[in-house]
Amino acid sequence: MKLLSGKTALVTGGSRGIGEAIVKAYAAQGANVAFTYLSSEERAMAIVASLEAMGVKAKAYKSDAADFQQAEQLTEAVLADFGTIDILINNAGITKDTLMLRMNEEQWDEVIRVNLKSVFNLTKHVLKSMLKQKSGSIINMGSVVGVFGNAGQANYAASKAGIIGFSKSIAKEVGSRGIRCNVITPGFIETDMTHALTEDQRKAYEANIPLKRLGKGDDVANACIFLGSDMSTYVTGQVVECAWRLRIKLSCLKRKGTV
Ligand code: NAP
């Protein structure tokens, strides 16, 4: 039996990386999938075709998750197209890494806007329909960096730590209405966001990871399947650490040209 049959999911940032893995894993488990992108239009349309080929309903929406009004319009459009939103996955995120002394206001504001305000925006609008149907699962994409901190990522760490406090609060606010809210905190996952590793850096990271490999999008997507499905109906307000903590070395940030 497929774990997500009959459910509709809205995933932000489904056009690449972890989000792409999530939308594909969700479709494979029978979910109808609405997802957003910001610039990767062609790629998003190709993903829609691949999801439809799995026999589910799928649609991609160009929408800036950091924009409150666009989040409202998106929610209305998805409800009009799909009829319901059972699972919301706030996945869209960015990095603008640099040491605190070099971080400017724009780098701070943009990361907080895209990573944290977006979670408020979508949760605020989608929650209304979940409250009406008295059920729903909200999954927010944090990071181990939001728990442990990381040099060169004060903006990113703050945004991801904020997601944890937000999610635990929402879990308490709406648990009595059958709505759950959890956080996944991936370690180092191989995506565009983390592609600039040398072979030596990769080996150094892998040595610190109990499973001795970097994570894959599917590793995070599988945790999302659990939290979105009825297998987790008594799980809320939790932080699920996926893989392990990462310690970005300054040399890695330098290589990316961000320090
Ligand atoms: P990625 O490969 O860079 O993909 C980012 C996705 O977010 C893309 O689909 C992008 O759309 C979308 N996006 C960016 N800004 C957006 C906005 N303002 N509105 C809507 N969509 C937006 O990133 P990733 O590595 O998959 O990361 C996904 C999430 O996991 C992020 O929240 C990240 O912080 C978190 N995470 C990642 C790692 C890791 O090691 N990769 C570890 C821990 C946590 P376009 O394609 O249109 O640009």
mmCIF file of C-alpha atoms and ligand atoms in Angstrom:
data_model
loop_
_atom_site.group_PDB
_atom_site.id
_atom_site.type_symbol
_atom_site.label_atom_id
_atom_site.label_comp_id
_atom_site.label_asym_id
_atom_site.label_seq_id
_atom_site.Cartn_x
_atom_site.Cartn_y
_atom_site.Cartn_z
ATOM 1 C CA MET A 1 0.000 0.000 0.000
ATOM 2 C CA LYS A 2 1.237 3.515 -0.810
ATOM 3 C CA LEU A 3 1.716 5.638 2.301
ATOM 4 C CA LEU A 4 0.414 8.940 0.896
ATOM 5 C CA SER A 5 -2.487 7.875 -1.350
ATOM 6 C CA GLY A 6 -5.364 10.365 -1.264
ATOM 7 C CA LYS A 7 -3.248 13.172 0.205
ATOM 8 C CA THR A 8 -2.229 16.446 -1.446
ATOM 9 C CA ALA A 9 1.122 18.022 -0.604
ATOM 10 C CA LEU A 10 2.399 21.550 -1.214
ATOM 11 C CA VAL A 11 6.210 21.708 -1.315
ATOM 12 C CA THR A 12 8.155 24.983 -1.627
ATOM 13 C CA GLY A 13 11.345 24.851 -3.699
ATOM 14 C CA GLY A 14 10.575 21.572 -5.448
ATOM 15 C CA SER A 15 12.552 22.283 -8.599
ATOM 16 C CA ARG A 16 15.991 21.184 -7.392
ATOM 17 C CA GLY A 17 17.896 19.357 -4.685
ATOM 18 C CA ILE A 18 16.071 18.098 -1.606
ATOM 19 C CA GLY A 19 12.733 19.544 -2.773
ATOM 20 C CA GLU A 20 12.955 17.669 -6.079
ATOM 21 C CA ALA A 21 13.682 14.434 -4.208
ATOM 22 C CA ILE A 22 10.686 15.079 -1.933
ATOM 23 C CA VAL A 23 8.174 15.720 -4.723
ATOM 24 C CA LYS A 24 9.310 12.582 -6.574
ATOM 25 C CA ALA A 25 9.207 10.434 -3.426
ATOM 26 C CA TYR A 26 5.771 11.804 -2.561
ATOM 27 C CA ALA A 27 4.403 11.027 -6.029
ATOM 28 C CA ALA A 28 5.857 7.519 -5.779
ATOM 29 C CA GLN A 29 3.895 7.110 -2.537
ATOM 30 C CA GLY A 30 0.673 8.177 -4.283
ATOM 31 C CA ALA A 31 0.418 11.834 -3.186
ATOM 32 C CA ASN A 32 -0.861 14.561 -5.482
ATOM 33 C CA VAL A 33 1.855 17.196 -5.533
ATOM 34 C CA ALA A 34 1.850 20.968 -5.902
ATOM 35 C CA PHE A 35 5.279 22.564 -5.727
ATOM 36 C CA THR A 36 6.941 25.923 -6.217
ATOM 37 C CA TYR A 37 10.038 27.222 -7.910
ATOM 38 C CA LEU A 38 11.537 30.664 -8.324
ATOM 39 C CA SER A 39 13.669 30.586 -11.477
ATOM 40 C CA SER A 40 14.012 26.962 -12.669
ATOM 41 C CA GLU A 41 10.902 26.982 -14.886
ATOM 42 C CA GLU A 42 12.021 24.471 -17.513
ATOM 43 C CA ARG A 43 13.239 22.046 -14.882
ATOM 44 C CA ALA A 44 10.005 22.433 -12.894
ATOM 45 C CA MET A 45 7.895 21.592 -15.950
ATOM 46 C CA ALA A 46 10.008 18.471 -16.633
ATOM 47 C CA ILE A 47 9.486 17.376 -13.031
ATOM 48 C CA VAL A 48 5.709 17.870 -13.376
ATOM 49 C CA ALA A 49 5.755 15.547 -16.402
ATOM 50 C CA SER A 50 7.719 12.915 -14.463
ATOM 51 C CA LEU A 51 5.278 13.090 -11.534
ATOM 52 C CA GLU A 52 2.264 12.795 -13.829
ATOM 53 C CA ALA A 53 3.874 9.732 -15.385
ATOM 54 C CA MET A 54 3.631 8.150 -11.918
ATOM 55 C CA GLY A 55 -0.159 8.525 -12.110
ATOM 56 C CA VAL A 56 -0.679 11.426 -9.701
ATOM 57 C CA LYS A 57 -1.894 14.986 -10.187
ATOM 58 C CA ALA A 58 0.989 17.478 -10.226
ATOM 59 C CA LYS A 59 1.460 21.185 -10.871
ATOM 60 C CA ALA A 60 4.336 23.649 -10.488
ATOM 61 C CA TYR A 61 3.791 27.282 -9.483
ATOM 62 C CA LYS A 62 6.235 30.144 -9.847
ATOM 63 C CA SER A 63 6.033 31.805 -6.431
ATOM 64 C CA ASP A 64 8.449 33.612 -4.130
ATOM 65 C CA ALA A 65 7.965 31.952 -0.746
ATOM 66 C CA ALA A 66 9.436 35.006 0.970
ATOM 67 C CA ASP A 67 6.613 37.235 -0.306
ATOM 68 C CA PHE A 68 3.527 37.258 1.941
ATOM 69 C CA GLN A 69 1.036 38.134 -0.809
ATOM 70 C CA GLN A 70 2.466 35.609 -3.256
ATOM 71 C CA ALA A 71 2.156 32.954 -0.546
ATOM 72 C CA GLU A 72 -1.515 33.842 -0.123
ATOM 73 C CA GLN A 73 -2.152 33.735 -3.899
ATOM 74 C CA LEU A 74 -0.299 30.430 -4.131
ATOM 75 C CA THR A 75 -2.380 28.874 -1.357
ATOM 76 C CA GLU A 76 -5.610 30.001 -3.024
ATOM 77 C CA ALA A 77 -4.453 28.656 -6.388
ATOM 78 C CA VAL A 78 -3.453 25.261 -4.987
ATOM 79 C CA LEU A 79 -6.739 24.921 -3.103
ATOM 80 C CA ALA A 80 -8.643 25.827 -6.292
ATOM 81 C CA ASP A 81 -6.635 23.306 -8.355
ATOM 82 C CA PHE A 82 -6.374 20.429 -5.860
ATOM 83 C CA GLY A 83 -9.279 21.018 -3.442
ATOM 84 C CA THR A 84 -7.188 20.446 -0.311
ATOM 85 C CA ILE A 85 -3.698 20.752 1.174
ATOM 86 C CA ASP A 86 -3.009 17.902 3.608
ATOM 87 C CA ILE A 87 0.758 18.309 3.874
ATOM 88 C CA LEU A 88 2.779 21.522 3.696
ATOM 89 C CA ILE A 89 6.547 21.193 3.324
ATOM 90 C CA ASN A 90 8.398 24.475 3.787
ATOM 91 C CA ASN A 91 11.606 23.469 2.024
ATOM 92 C CA ALA A 92 12.742 26.550 0.029
ATOM 93 C CA GLY A 93 15.967 27.980 1.363
ATOM 94 C CA ILE A 94 19.171 29.814 0.478
ATOM 95 C CA THR A 95 22.614 30.525 1.923
ATOM 96 C CA LYS A 96 24.659 33.710 1.841
ATOM 97 C CA ASP A 97 27.660 32.591 3.858
ATOM 98 C CA THR A 98 30.275 34.910 5.234
ATOM 99 C CA LEU A 99 31.876 35.731 8.567
ATOM 100 C CA MET A 100 29.969 38.142 10.830
ATOM 101 C CA LEU A 101 32.433 40.994 10.388
ATOM 102 C CA ARG A 102 31.891 40.889 6.630
ATOM 103 C CA MET A 103 28.156 40.157 6.635
ATOM 104 C CA ASN A 104 26.118 43.062 5.357
ATOM 105 C CA GLU A 105 22.500 43.914 6.097
ATOM 106 C CA GLU A 106 21.293 42.603 2.737
ATOM 107 C CA GLN A 107 22.892 39.176 3.336
ATOM 108 C CA TRP A 108 21.250 38.987 6.755
ATOM 109 C CA ASP A 109 17.803 40.178 5.604
ATOM 110 C CA GLU A 110 17.637 38.002 2.486
ATOM 111 C CA VAL A 111 18.452 34.752 4.309
ATOM 112 C CA ILE A 112 15.968 35.516 7.103
ATOM 113 C CA ARG A 113 13.309 36.446 4.538
ATOM 114 C CA VAL A 114 13.683 33.383 2.308
ATOM 115 C CA ASN A 115 14.374 30.803 5.030
ATOM 116 C CA LEU A 116 12.270 31.990 7.985
ATOM 117 C CA LYS A 117 9.649 34.498 6.874
ATOM 118 C CA SER A 118 8.636 32.087 4.107
ATOM 119 C CA VAL A 119 7.750 29.510 6.761
ATOM 120 C CA PHE A 120 5.495 32.059 8.481
ATOM 121 C CA ASN A 121 3.964 33.100 5.131
ATOM 122 C CA LEU A 122 2.954 29.635 3.967
ATOM 123 C CA THR A 123 1.985 28.295 7.390
ATOM 124 C CA LYS A 124 -0.228 31.333 8.027
ATOM 125 C CA HIS A 125 -2.200 30.862 4.808
ATOM 126 C CA VAL A 126 -2.325 27.071 4.594
ATOM 127 C CA LEU A 127 -3.268 26.693 8.260
ATOM 128 C CA LYS A 128 -6.718 28.195 7.615
ATOM 129 C CA SER A 129 -7.753 25.318 5.357
ATOM 130 C CA MET A 130 -6.105 22.735 7.642
ATOM 131 C CA LEU A 131 -8.068 24.123 10.595
ATOM 132 C CA LYS A 132 -11.289 23.765 8.607
ATOM 133 C CA GLN A 133 -10.543 20.139 7.712
ATOM 134 C CA LYS A 134 -9.221 19.486 11.245
ATOM 135 C CA SER A 135 -6.141 17.681 9.972
ATOM 136 C CA GLY A 136 -2.780 18.393 8.401
ATOM 137 C CA SER A 137 0.955 17.874 8.646
ATOM 138 C CA ILE A 138 3.419 20.753 8.373
ATOM 139 C CA ILE A 139 7.064 19.842 7.820
ATOM 140 C CA ASN A 140 9.665 22.587 8.026
ATOM 141 C CA MET A 141 13.188 22.179 6.670
ATOM 142 C CA GLY A 142 15.686 23.226 9.297
ATOM 143 C CA SER A 143 19.355 22.313 9.411
ATOM 144 C CA VAL A 144 21.798 20.892 11.925
ATOM 145 C CA VAL A 145 23.432 24.318 11.676
ATOM 146 C CA GLY A 146 20.357 25.779 13.394
ATOM 147 C CA VAL A 147 21.007 23.493 16.376
ATOM 148 C CA PHE A 148 24.805 23.570 16.607
ATOM 149 C CA GLY A 149 25.739 26.833 14.863
ATOM 150 C CA ASN A 150 28.470 27.222 12.270
ATOM 151 C CA ALA A 151 31.183 29.804 11.668
ATOM 152 C CA GLY A 152 30.383 31.805 8.544
ATOM 153 C CA GLN A 153 26.661 31.022 8.711
ATOM 154 C CA ALA A 154 25.242 33.243 11.481
ATOM 155 C CA ASN A 155 22.385 34.381 9.213
ATOM 156 C CA TYR A 156 21.577 30.848 8.027
ATOM 157 C CA ALA A 157 21.902 29.352 11.536
ATOM 158 C CA ALA A 158 19.613 32.046 12.988
ATOM 159 C CA SER A 159 16.990 31.388 10.301
ATOM 160 C CA LYS A 160 17.076 27.637 10.903
ATOM 161 C CA ALA A 161 17.043 27.988 14.710
ATOM 162 C CA GLY A 162 14.033 30.287 14.292
ATOM 163 C CA ILE A 163 12.246 27.549 12.365
ATOM 164 C CA ILE A 164 12.618 25.197 15.333
ATOM 165 C CA GLY A 165 11.070 27.638 17.832
ATOM 166 C CA PHE A 166 8.328 28.503 15.347
ATOM 167 C CA SER A 167 7.469 24.861 14.694
ATOM 168 C CA LYS A 168 7.366 23.844 18.359
ATOM 169 C CA SER A 169 5.013 26.783 19.011
ATOM 170 C CA ILE A 170 2.705 25.925 16.097
ATOM 171 C CA ALA A 171 2.610 22.298 17.284
ATOM 172 C CA LYS A 172 1.288 23.526 20.632
ATOM 173 C CA GLU A 173 -1.190 25.973 19.072
ATOM 174 C CA VAL A 174 -2.901 23.595 16.668
ATOM 175 C CA GLY A 175 -2.316 20.093 18.045
ATOM 176 C CA SER A 176 -5.815 20.023 19.521
ATOM 177 C CA ARG A 177 -7.177 20.576 15.986
ATOM 178 C CA GLY A 178 -5.489 17.497 14.550
ATOM 179 C CA ILE A 179 -2.639 19.431 12.903
ATOM 180 C CA ARG A 180 0.984 18.403 13.421
ATOM 181 C CA CYS A 181 4.129 20.461 12.870
ATOM 182 C CA ASN A 182 7.646 19.008 12.830
ATOM 183 C CA VAL A 183 11.139 19.986 11.698
ATOM 184 C CA ILE A 184 13.721 17.988 9.783
ATOM 185 C CA THR A 185 17.325 19.083 10.334
ATOM 186 C CA PRO A 186 19.476 17.576 7.588
ATOM 187 C CA GLY A 187 23.232 17.383 7.871
ATOM 188 C CA PHE A 188 25.321 17.611 4.715
ATOM 189 C CA ILE A 189 23.135 16.642 1.750
ATOM 190 C CA GLU A 190 24.508 16.534 -1.805
ATOM 191 C CA THR A 191 22.696 19.287 -3.754
ATOM 192 C CA ASP A 192 23.500 22.495 -5.651
ATOM 193 C CA MET A 193 23.688 24.220 -2.247
ATOM 194 C CA THR A 194 26.666 22.092 -1.219
ATOM 195 C CA HIS A 195 28.314 21.169 -4.517
ATOM 196 C CA ALA A 196 31.633 23.012 -4.072
ATOM 197 C CA LEU A 197 33.520 20.338 -2.133
ATOM 198 C CA THR A 198 36.940 19.092 -3.135
ATOM 199 C CA GLU A 199 37.654 15.366 -2.835
ATOM 200 C CA ASP A 200 39.740 16.035 0.303
ATOM 201 C CA GLN A 201 36.955 18.053 1.920
ATOM 202 C CA ARG A 202 34.419 15.350 1.091
ATOM 203 C CA LYS A 203 36.621 12.707 2.740
ATOM 204 C CA ALA A 204 37.058 14.915 5.828
ATOM 205 C CA TYR A 205 33.292 15.331 6.200
ATOM 206 C CA GLU A 206 32.590 11.680 5.611
ATOM 207 C CA ALA A 207 35.054 10.719 8.343
ATOM 208 C CA ASN A 208 32.905 12.694 10.847
ATOM 209 C CA ILE A 209 29.605 11.126 9.790
ATOM 210 C CA PRO A 210 28.598 7.883 11.542
ATOM 211 C CA LEU A 211 27.296 6.386 8.265
ATOM 212 C CA LYS A 212 30.519 7.495 6.507
ATOM 213 C CA ARG A 213 28.805 9.156 3.543
ATOM 214 C CA LEU A 214 27.160 12.476 2.732
ATOM 215 C CA GLY A 215 23.359 12.426 2.681
ATOM 216 C CA LYS A 216 21.208 12.292 -0.442
ATOM 217 C CA GLY A 217 17.953 14.059 -1.191
ATOM 218 C CA ASP A 218 16.164 10.726 -0.863
ATOM 219 C CA ASP A 219 17.400 10.368 2.724
ATOM 220 C CA VAL A 220 15.541 13.580 3.618
ATOM 221 C CA ALA A 221 12.562 12.708 1.412
ATOM 222 C CA ASN A 222 12.086 9.423 3.288
ATOM 223 C CA ALA A 223 11.855 11.311 6.591
ATOM 224 C CA CYS A 224 9.268 13.594 4.924
ATOM 225 C CA ILE A 225 7.234 10.553 3.870
ATOM 226 C CA PHE A 226 7.113 9.387 7.494
ATOM 227 C CA LEU A 227 6.127 12.818 8.865
ATOM 228 C CA GLY A 228 3.532 13.412 6.148
ATOM 229 C CA SER A 229 1.941 9.986 6.416
ATOM 230 C CA ASP A 230 -0.414 8.445 8.957
ATOM 231 C CA MET A 231 2.583 6.494 10.287
ATOM 232 C CA SER A 232 3.394 9.583 12.387
ATOM 233 C CA THR A 233 -0.032 10.645 13.667
ATOM 234 C CA TYR A 234 1.302 10.907 17.253
ATOM 235 C CA VAL A 235 4.464 12.835 16.332
ATOM 236 C CA THR A 236 4.435 16.623 16.623
ATOM 237 C CA GLY A 237 6.742 19.423 17.777
ATOM 238 C CA GLN A 238 9.758 17.213 17.051
ATOM 239 C CA VAL A 239 13.117 17.900 15.450
ATOM 240 C CA VAL A 240 14.238 14.965 13.340
ATOM 241 C CA GLU A 241 17.963 15.081 12.721
ATOM 242 C CA CYS A 242 18.581 13.586 9.300
ATOM 243 C CA ALA A 243 22.144 12.355 8.790
ATOM 244 C CA TRP A 244 24.517 14.239 10.992
ATOM 245 C CA ARG A 245 25.956 17.639 11.838
ATOM 246 C CA LEU A 246 28.210 19.359 9.403
ATOM 247 C CA ARG A 247 31.159 21.543 10.162
ATOM 248 C CA ILE A 248 31.842 23.753 7.185
ATOM 249 C CA LYS A 249 35.477 24.640 7.272
ATOM 250 C CA LEU A 250 36.510 28.156 6.443
ATOM 251 C CA SER A 251 38.470 26.761 3.495
ATOM 252 C CA CYS A 252 35.207 25.489 1.986
ATOM 253 C CA LEU A 253 33.538 28.890 2.294
ATOM 254 C CA LYS A 254 36.609 30.509 0.769
ATOM 255 C CA ARG A 255 36.421 28.134 -2.151
ATOM 256 C CA LYS A 256 32.830 29.145 -2.738
ATOM 257 C CA GLY A 257 33.957 32.777 -2.787
ATOM 258 C CA THR A 258 31.674 33.677 0.067
ATOM 259 C CA VAL A 259 34.217 34.783 2.657
HETATM 260 P P1 NAP B 1 18.962 23.957 -3.540
HETATM 261 O O1 NAP B 1 19.465 22.744 -4.224
HETATM 262 O O2 NAP B 1 19.724 25.228 -3.649
HETATM 263 O O3 NAP B 1 17.429 24.205 -4.000
HETATM 264 C C1 NAP B 1 16.723 25.291 -3.447
HETATM 265 C C2 NAP B 1 15.291 25.245 -3.909
HETATM 266 O O4 NAP B 1 14.582 26.341 -3.286
HETATM 267 C C3 NAP B 1 15.116 25.428 -5.411
HETATM 268 O O5 NAP B 1 14.015 24.673 -5.832
HETATM 269 C C4 NAP B 1 14.822 26.936 -5.525
HETATM 270 O O6 NAP B 1 14.048 27.285 -6.680
HETATM 271 C C5 NAP B 1 13.989 27.142 -4.296
HETATM 272 N N1 NAP B 1 13.941 28.536 -3.841
HETATM 273 C C6 NAP B 1 14.979 29.322 -3.473
HETATM 274 N N2 NAP B 1 14.514 30.517 -3.078
HETATM 275 C C7 NAP B 1 13.158 30.474 -3.190
HETATM 276 C C8 NAP B 1 12.108 31.391 -2.935
HETATM 277 N N3 NAP B 1 12.355 32.629 -2.470
HETATM 278 N N4 NAP B 1 10.824 31.021 -3.171
HETATM 279 C C9 NAP B 1 10.557 29.770 -3.644
HETATM 280 N N5 NAP B 1 11.504 28.848 -3.911
HETATM 281 C C10 NAP B 1 12.799 29.210 -3.677
HETATM 282 O O7 NAP B 1 18.824 23.700 -1.953
HETATM 283 P P2 NAP B 1 18.749 22.320 -1.145
HETATM 284 O O8 NAP B 1 20.123 21.928 -0.790
HETATM 285 O O9 NAP B 1 17.879 21.359 -1.861
HETATM 286 O O10 NAP B 1 18.048 22.821 0.203
HETATM 287 C C11 NAP B 1 16.651 22.681 0.417
HETATM 288 C C12 NAP B 1 16.361 23.014 1.875
HETATM 289 O O11 NAP B 1 17.097 22.130 2.723
HETATM 290 C C13 NAP B 1 16.778 24.431 2.279
HETATM 291 O O12 NAP B 1 15.848 24.964 3.206
HETATM 292 C C14 NAP B 1 18.117 24.215 2.952
HETATM 293 O O13 NAP B 1 18.424 25.243 3.873
HETATM 294 C C15 NAP B 1 17.871 22.874 3.638
HETATM 295 N N6 NAP B 1 19.098 22.144 3.968
HETATM 296 C C16 NAP B 1 19.962 21.749 2.990
HETATM 297 C C17 NAP B 1 21.125 21.059 3.351
HETATM 298 C C18 NAP B 1 22.117 20.562 2.337
HETATM 299 O O14 NAP B 1 23.180 20.056 2.760
HETATM 300 N N7 NAP B 1 21.856 20.674 1.045
HETATM 301 C C19 NAP B 1 21.390 20.783 4.709
HETATM 302 C C20 NAP B 1 20.488 21.210 5.653
HETATM 303 C C21 NAP B 1 19.344 21.886 5.294
HETATM 304 P P3 NAP B 1 14.783 27.566 -8.126
HETATM 305 O O15 NAP B 1 15.262 26.234 -8.631
HETATM 306 O O16 NAP B 1 13.691 28.110 -8.997
HETATM 307 O O17 NAP B 1 15.889 28.504 -7.849
#
